[in-house]
Tab-separated table of C-alpha atoms and ligand atoms in Angstrom:
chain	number	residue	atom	x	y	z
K	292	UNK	CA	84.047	104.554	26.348
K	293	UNK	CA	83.513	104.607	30.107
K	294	UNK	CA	80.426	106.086	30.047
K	295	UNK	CA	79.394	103.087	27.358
K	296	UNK	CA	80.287	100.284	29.801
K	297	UNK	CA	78.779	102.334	32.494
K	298	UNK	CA	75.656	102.014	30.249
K	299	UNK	CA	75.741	98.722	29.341
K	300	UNK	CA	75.774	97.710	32.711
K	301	UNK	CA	73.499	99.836	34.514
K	302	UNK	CA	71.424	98.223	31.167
K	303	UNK	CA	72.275	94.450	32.292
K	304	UNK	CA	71.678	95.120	36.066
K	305	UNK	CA	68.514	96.469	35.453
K	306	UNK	CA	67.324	93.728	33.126
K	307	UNK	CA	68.394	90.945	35.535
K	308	UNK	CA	65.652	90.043	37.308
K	309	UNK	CA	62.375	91.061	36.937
K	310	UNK	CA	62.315	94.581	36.575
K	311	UNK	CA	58.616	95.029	37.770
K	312	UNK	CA	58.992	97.882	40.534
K	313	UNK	CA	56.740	98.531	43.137
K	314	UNK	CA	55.314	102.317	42.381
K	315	UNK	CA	52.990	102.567	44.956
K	316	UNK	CA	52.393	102.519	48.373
K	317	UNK	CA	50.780	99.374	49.946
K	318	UNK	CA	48.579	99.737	53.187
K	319	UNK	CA	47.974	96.294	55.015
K	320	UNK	CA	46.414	95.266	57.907
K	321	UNK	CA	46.486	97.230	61.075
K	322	UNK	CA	46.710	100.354	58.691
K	323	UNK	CA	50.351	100.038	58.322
K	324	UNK	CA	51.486	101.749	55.041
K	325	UNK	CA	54.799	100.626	52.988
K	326	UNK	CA	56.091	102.835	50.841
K	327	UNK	CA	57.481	101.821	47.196
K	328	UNK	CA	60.683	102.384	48.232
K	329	UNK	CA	60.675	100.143	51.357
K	330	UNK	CA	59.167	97.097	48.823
K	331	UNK	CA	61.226	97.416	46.284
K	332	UNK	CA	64.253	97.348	49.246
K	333	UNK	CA	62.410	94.359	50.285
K	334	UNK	CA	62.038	92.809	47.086
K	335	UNK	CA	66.268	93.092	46.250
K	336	UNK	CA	66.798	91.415	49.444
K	337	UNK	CA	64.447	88.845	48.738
K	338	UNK	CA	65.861	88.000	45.370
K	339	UNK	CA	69.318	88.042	46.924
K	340	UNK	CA	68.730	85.748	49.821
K	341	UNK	CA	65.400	84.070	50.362
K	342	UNK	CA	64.885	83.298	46.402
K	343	UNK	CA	66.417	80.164	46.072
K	344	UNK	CA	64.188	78.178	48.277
K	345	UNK	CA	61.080	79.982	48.769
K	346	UNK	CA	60.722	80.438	45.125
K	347	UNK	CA	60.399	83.589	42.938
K	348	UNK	CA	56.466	83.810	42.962
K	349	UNK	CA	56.777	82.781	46.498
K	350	UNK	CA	55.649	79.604	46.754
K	351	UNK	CA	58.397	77.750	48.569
K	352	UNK	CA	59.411	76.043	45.106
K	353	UNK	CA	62.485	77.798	44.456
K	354	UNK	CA	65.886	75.573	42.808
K	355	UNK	CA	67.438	74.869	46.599
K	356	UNK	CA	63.992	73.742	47.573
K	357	UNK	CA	63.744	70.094	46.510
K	358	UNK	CA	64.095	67.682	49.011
K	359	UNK	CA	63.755	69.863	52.150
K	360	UNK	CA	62.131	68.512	54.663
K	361	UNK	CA	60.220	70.620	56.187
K	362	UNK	CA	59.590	72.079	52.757
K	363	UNK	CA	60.468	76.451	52.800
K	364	UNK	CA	57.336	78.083	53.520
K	365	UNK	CA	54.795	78.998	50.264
K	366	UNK	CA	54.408	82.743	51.169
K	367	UNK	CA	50.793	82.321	49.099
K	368	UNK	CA	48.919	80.673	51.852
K	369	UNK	CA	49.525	83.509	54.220
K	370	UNK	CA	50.139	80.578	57.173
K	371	UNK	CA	52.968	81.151	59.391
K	372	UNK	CA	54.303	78.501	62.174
K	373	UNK	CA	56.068	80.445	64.551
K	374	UNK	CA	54.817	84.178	65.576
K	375	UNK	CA	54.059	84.041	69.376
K	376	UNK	CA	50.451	85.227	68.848
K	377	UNK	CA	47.053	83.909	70.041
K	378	UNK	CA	47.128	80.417	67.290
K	379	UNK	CA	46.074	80.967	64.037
K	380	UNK	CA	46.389	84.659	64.367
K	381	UNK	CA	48.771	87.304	61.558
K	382	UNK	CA	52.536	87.360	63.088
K	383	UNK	CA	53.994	90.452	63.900
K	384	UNK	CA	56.712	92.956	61.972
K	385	UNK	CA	58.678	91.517	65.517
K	386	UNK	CA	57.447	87.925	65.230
K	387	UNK	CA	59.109	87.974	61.742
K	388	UNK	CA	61.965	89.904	62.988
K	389	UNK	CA	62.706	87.282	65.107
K	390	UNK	CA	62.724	83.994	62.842
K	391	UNK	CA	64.601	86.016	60.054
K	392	UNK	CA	67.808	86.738	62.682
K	393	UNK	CA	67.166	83.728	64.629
K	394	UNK	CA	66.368	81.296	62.061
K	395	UNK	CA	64.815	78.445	62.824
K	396	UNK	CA	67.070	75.566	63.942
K	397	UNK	CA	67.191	72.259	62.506
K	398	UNK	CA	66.087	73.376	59.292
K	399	UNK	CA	67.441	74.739	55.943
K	400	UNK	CA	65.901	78.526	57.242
K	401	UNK	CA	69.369	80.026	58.654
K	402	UNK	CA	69.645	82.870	60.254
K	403	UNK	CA	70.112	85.748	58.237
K	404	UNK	CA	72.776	88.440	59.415
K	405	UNK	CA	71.218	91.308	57.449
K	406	UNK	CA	70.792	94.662	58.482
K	407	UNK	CA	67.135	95.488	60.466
K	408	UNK	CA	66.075	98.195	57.420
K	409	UNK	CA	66.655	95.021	55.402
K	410	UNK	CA	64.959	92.599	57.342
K	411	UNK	CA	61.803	95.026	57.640
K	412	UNK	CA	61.721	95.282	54.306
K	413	UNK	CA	61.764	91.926	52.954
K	414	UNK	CA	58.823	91.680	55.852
K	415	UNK	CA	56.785	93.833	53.963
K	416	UNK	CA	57.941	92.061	50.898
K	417	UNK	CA	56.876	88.706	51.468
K	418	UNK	CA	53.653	89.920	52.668
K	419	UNK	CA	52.928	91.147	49.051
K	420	UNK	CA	52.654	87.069	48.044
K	421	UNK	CA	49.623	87.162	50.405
K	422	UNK	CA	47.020	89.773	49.728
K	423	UNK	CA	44.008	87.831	50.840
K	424	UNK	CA	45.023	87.848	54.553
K	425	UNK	CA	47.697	91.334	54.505
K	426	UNK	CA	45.478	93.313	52.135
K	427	UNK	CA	42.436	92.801	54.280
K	428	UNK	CA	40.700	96.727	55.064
K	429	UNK	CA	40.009	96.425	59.013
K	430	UNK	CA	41.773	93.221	59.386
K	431	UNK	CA	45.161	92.839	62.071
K	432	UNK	CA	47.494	91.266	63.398
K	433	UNK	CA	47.061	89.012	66.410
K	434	UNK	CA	47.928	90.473	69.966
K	435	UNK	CA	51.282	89.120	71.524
K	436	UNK	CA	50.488	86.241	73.947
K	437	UNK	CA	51.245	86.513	77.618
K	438	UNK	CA	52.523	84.821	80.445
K	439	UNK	CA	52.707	85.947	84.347
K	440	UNK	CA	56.443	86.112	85.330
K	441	UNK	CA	57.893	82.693	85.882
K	442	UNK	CA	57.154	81.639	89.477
K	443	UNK	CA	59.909	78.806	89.594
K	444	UNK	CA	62.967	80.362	88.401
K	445	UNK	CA	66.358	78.633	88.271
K	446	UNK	CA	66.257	78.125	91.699
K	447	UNK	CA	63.301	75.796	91.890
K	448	UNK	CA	64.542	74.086	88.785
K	449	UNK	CA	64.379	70.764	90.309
K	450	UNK	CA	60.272	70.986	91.631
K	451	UNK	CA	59.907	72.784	88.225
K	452	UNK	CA	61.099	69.517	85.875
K	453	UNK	CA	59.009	67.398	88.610
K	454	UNK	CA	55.840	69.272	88.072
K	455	UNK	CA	56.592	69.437	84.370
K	456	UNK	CA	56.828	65.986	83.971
K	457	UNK	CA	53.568	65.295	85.302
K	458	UNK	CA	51.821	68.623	83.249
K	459	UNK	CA	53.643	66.755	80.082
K	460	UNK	CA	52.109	63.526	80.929
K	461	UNK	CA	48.696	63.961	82.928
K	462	UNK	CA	47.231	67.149	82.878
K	463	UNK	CA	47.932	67.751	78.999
K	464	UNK	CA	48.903	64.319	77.772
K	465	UNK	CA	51.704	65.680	75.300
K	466	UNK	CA	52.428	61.905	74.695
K	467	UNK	CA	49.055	61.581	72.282
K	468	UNK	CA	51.424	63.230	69.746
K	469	UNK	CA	54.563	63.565	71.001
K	470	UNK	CA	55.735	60.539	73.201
K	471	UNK	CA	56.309	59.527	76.465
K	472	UNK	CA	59.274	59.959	78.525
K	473	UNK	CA	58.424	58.163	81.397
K	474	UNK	CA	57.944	53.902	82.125
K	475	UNK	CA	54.370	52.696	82.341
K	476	UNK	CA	55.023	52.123	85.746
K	477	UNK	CA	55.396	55.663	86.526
K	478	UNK	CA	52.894	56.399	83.986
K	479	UNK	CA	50.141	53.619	85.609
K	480	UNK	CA	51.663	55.544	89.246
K	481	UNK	CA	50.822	58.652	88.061
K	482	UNK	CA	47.371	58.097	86.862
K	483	UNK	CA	46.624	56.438	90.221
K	484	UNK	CA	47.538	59.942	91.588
K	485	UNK	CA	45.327	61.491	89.496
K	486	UNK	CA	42.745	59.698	88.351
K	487	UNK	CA	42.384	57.181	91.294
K	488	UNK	CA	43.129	54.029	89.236
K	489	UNK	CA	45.868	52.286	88.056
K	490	UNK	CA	46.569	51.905	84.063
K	491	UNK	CA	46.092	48.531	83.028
K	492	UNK	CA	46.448	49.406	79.020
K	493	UNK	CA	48.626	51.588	76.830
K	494	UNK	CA	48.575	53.078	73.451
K	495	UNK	CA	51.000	50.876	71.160
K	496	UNK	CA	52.966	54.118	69.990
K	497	UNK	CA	53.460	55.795	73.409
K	498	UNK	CA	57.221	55.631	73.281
K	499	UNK	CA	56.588	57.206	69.231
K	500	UNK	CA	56.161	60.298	67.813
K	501	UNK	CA	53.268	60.452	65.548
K	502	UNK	CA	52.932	61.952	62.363
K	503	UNK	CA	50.124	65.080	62.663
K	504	UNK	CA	48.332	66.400	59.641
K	505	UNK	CA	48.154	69.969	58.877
K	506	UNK	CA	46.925	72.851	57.361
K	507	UNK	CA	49.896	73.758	55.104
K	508	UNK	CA	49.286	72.519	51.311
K	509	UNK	CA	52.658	72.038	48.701
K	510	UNK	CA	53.202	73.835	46.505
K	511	UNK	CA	51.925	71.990	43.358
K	512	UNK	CA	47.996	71.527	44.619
K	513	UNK	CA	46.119	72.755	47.691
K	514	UNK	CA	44.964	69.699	48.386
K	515	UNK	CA	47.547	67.703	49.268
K	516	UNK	CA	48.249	68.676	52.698
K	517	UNK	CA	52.051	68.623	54.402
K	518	UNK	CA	52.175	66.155	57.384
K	519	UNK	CA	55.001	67.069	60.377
K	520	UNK	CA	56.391	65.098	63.203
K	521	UNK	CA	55.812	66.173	66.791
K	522	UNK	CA	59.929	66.489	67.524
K	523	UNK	CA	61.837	64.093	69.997
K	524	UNK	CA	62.622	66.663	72.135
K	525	UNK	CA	66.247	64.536	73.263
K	526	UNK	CA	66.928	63.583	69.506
K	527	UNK	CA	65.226	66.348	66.998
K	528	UNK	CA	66.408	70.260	67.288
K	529	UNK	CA	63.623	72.357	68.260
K	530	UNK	CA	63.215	74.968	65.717
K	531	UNK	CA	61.966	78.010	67.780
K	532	UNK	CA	62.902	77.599	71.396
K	533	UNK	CA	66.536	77.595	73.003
K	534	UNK	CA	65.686	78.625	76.532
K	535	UNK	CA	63.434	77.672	78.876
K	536	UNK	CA	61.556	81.139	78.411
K	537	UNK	CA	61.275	80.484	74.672
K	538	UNK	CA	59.584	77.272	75.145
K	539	UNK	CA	57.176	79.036	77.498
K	540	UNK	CA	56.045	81.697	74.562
K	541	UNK	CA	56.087	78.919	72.306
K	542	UNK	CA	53.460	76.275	74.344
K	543	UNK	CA	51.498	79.212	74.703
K	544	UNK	CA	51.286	80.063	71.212
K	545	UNK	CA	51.530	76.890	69.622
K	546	UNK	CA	52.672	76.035	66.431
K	547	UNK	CA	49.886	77.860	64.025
K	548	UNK	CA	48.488	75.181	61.579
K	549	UNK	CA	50.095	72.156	62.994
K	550	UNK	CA	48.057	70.570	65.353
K	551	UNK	CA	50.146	71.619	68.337
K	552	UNK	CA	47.669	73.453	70.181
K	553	UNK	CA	48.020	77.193	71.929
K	554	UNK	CA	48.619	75.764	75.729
K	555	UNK	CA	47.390	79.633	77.118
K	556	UNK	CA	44.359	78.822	78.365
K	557	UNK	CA	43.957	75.483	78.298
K	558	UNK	CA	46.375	74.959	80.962
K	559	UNK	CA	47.618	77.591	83.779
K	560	UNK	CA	50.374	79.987	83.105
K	561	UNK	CA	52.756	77.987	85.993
K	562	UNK	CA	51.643	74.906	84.649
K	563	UNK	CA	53.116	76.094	81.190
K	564	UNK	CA	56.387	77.131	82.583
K	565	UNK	CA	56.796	73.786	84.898
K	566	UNK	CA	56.340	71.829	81.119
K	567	UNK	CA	58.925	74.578	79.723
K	568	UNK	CA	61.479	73.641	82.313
K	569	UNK	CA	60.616	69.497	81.904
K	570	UNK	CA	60.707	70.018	77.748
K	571	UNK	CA	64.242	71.811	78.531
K	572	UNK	CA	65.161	69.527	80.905
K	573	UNK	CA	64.810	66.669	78.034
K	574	UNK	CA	66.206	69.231	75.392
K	575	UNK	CA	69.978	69.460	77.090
K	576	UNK	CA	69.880	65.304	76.864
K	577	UNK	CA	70.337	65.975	73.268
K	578	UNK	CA	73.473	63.566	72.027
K	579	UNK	CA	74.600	62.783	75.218
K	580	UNK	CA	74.265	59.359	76.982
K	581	UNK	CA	71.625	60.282	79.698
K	582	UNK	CA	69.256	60.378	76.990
K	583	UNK	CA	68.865	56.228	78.066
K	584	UNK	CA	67.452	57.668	81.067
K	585	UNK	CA	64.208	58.808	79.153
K	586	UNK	CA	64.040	56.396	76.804
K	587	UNK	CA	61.599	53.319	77.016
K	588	UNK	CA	60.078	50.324	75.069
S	198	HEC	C1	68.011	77.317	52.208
S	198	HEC	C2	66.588	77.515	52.164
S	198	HEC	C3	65.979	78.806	52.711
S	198	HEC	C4	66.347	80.104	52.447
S	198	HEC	C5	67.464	80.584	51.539
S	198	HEC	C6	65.436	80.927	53.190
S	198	HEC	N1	64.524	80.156	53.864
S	198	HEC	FE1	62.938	80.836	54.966
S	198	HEC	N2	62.374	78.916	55.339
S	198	HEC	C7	63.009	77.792	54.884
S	198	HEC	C8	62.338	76.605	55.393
S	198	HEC	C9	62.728	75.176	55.128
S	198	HEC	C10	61.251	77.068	56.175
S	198	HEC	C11	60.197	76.222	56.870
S	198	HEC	C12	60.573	75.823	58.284
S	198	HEC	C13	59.482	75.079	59.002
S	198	HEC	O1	58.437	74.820	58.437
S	198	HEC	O2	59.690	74.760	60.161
S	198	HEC	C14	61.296	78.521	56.102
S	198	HEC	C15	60.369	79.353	56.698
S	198	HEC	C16	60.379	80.735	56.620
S	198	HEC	C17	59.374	81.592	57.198
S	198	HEC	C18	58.114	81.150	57.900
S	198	HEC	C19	58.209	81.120	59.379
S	198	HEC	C20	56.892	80.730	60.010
S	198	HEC	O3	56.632	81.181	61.126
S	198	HEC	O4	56.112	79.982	59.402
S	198	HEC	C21	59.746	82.888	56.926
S	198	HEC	C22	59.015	84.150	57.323
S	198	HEC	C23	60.976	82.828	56.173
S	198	HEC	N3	61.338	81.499	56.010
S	198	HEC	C24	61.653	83.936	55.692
S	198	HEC	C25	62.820	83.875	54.934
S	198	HEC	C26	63.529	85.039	54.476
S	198	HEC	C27	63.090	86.473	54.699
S	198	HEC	C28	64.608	84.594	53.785
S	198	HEC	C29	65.686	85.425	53.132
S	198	HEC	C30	66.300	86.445	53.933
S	198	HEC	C31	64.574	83.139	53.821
S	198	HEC	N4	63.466	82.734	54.536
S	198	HEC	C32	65.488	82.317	53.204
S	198	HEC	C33	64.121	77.760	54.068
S	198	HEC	C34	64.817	78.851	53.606
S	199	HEC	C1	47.756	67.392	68.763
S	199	HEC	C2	49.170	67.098	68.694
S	199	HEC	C3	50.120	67.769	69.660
S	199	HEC	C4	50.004	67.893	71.030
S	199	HEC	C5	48.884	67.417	71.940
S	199	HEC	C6	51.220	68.558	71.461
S	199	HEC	N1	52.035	68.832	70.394
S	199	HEC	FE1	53.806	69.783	70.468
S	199	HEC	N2	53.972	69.645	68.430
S	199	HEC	C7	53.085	68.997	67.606
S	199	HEC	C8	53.570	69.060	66.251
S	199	HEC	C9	52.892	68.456	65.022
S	199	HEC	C10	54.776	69.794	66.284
S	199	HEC	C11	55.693	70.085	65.122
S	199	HEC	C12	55.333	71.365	64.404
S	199	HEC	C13	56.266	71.644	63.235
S	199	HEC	O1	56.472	70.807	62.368
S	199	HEC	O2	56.779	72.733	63.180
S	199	HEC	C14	54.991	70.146	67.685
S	199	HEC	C15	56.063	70.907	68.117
S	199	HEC	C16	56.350	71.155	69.451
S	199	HEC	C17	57.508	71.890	69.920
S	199	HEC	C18	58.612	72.456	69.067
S	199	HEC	C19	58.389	73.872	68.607
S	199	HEC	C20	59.576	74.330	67.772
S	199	HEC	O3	59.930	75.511	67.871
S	199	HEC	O4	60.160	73.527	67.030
S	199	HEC	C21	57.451	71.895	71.292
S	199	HEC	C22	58.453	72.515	72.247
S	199	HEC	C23	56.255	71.175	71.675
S	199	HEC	N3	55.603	70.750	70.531
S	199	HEC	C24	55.885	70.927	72.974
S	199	HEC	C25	54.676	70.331	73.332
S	199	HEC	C26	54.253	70.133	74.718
S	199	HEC	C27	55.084	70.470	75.935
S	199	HEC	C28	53.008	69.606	74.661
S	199	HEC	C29	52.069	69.323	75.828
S	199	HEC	C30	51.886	70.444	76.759
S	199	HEC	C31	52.672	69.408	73.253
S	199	HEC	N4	53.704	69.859	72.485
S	199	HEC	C32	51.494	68.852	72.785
S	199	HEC	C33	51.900	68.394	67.992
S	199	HEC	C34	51.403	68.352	69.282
């Protein structure tokens, strides 16, 4: 009689599901090879926990997906926001590492308190919903950005926010997507500093974010393409970034298929970290009334 039940529900455990097991090893790029095993590990913890909103198939359609906003990532495009590699370049086993523990604030992605055997295997897992860019012979991943060592530390905070603000609103005019955090005054003031003149006109949205197409397609068609708002840094939770460090990885990374660009670069490493301590700076204003400070018409 035991043994019956025992049967019966080694017979319904194995039928729940799809019982499709991986048999074989998978090699992807960078030579790295996954044995079955390690996918079909993968694949359990997937079904378990990431199922329900990035969809069986992996498309970011599964049952707790309607409505999110950002919509769970559609593992089929092979596009990934956050890895802190040169733009547009394959995250790492560690970029992924990261967002799975961390999670990525502000959104319906938590962070996941599973075991790291786990979380490298549902890596590998997901990565199976992509073969055009993981199953590529020669291809890689991208190479880990970096930045010289922070040259302002916390005790040049103060001349850090100052340069900051002028990186954010000069030398790489965050405000054409993100907005302004600064009067026109200062803003007219500041252009006079740089540019020798005075601003006698300004963009109609400057104290706005605004809306920034990008590459990521839903679900249901490939050519309708997701649009996301450059965040508020004093109202909306930034997703990746808590410290100022983060947000220093982050600007030099960018946010792949967004629009917000790689900063490395474009602008100089201490120029990134200056912008890391102002974008902090406005960060910790976050529900508290000093926010008024920043905030103009
Ligand atoms: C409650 C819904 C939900 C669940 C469950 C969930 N995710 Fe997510 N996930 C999201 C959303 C939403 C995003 C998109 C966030 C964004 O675009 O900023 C996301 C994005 C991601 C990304 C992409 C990050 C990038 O850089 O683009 C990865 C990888 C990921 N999730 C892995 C997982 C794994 C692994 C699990 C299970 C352990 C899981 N998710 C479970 C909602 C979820
Ligand atoms: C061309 C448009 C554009 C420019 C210019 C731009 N950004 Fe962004 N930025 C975006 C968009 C769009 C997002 C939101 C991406 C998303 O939905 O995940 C974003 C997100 C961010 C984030 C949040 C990342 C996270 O983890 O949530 C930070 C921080 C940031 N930008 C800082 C900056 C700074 C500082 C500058 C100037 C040095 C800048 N951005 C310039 C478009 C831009």
């Amino acid at each position: 009689m035991k043994i019956s039940i025992f049967v019966f529900l080694f017979f319904l455990i194995s039928c729940s599901g799809d019982n499709e097991s991986f048999k074989q090893a998978k090699v992807f790029v960078g030579n790295q090879k996954v044995p079955a095993h390690v996918l079909n590990l993968g694949k359990q913890v997937y079904l378990e926990y990431c199922m329900a909103c990035h969809g069986r198939e992996g498309d970011g359609n599964g049952p707790a997906a309607k409505g999110s906003i950002p919509a769970p990532r559609n593992f089929k495009q092979g596009l990934y926001k956050f890895g802190l590699v040169a733009d547009g370049e394959l995250p790492t086993d560690e970029d992924f590492k990261r967002i799975i523990k961390h999670g990525l604030s502000g959104t319906a992605m938590l962070k996941w308190d599973i075991s790291d055997d786990q979380t490298y295997a549902v890596t590998q897992y997901i990565k199976t919903f992509a073969p055009q860019v993981w199953e590529v012979k020669d291809g890689s991943v991208g190479k880990p950005v970096e930045l010289e060592e922070d040259p302002f530390t916390i005790a040049r905070k103060e001349s850090a926010i100052a340069k900051g603000k002028e990186v954010y609103h000069m030398l790489a005019n965050c405000q054409t997507c993100h907005k302004a955090y600064i009067s026109k005054d200062e803003l007219s003031l500041l252009n006079e500093k740089y540019n020798g003149e005075p601003l006698d006109e300004f963009d109609e949205d400057l104290y706005q974010p605004k809306l920034q197409v990008s590459e990521y397609y839903f679900y249901d068609s490939e050519e309708r393409m997701m649009k996301f708002l450059p965040p508020d840094f004093t109202w909306h939770k930034i997703r990746s970034a808590s410290s100022v460090e983060d947000i220093a990885y982050r600007l030099a990374a960018g946010v792949t298929g967004t629009g917000m660009p790689a900063w490395k670069e474009t602008i100089a490493d201490h120029e990134i970290w200056a912008v890391s301590y102002y974008v902090k700076y406005l960060m910790d204003m976050r529900g508290k009334e000093e926010r008024k400070k920043v905030l103009f018409k």
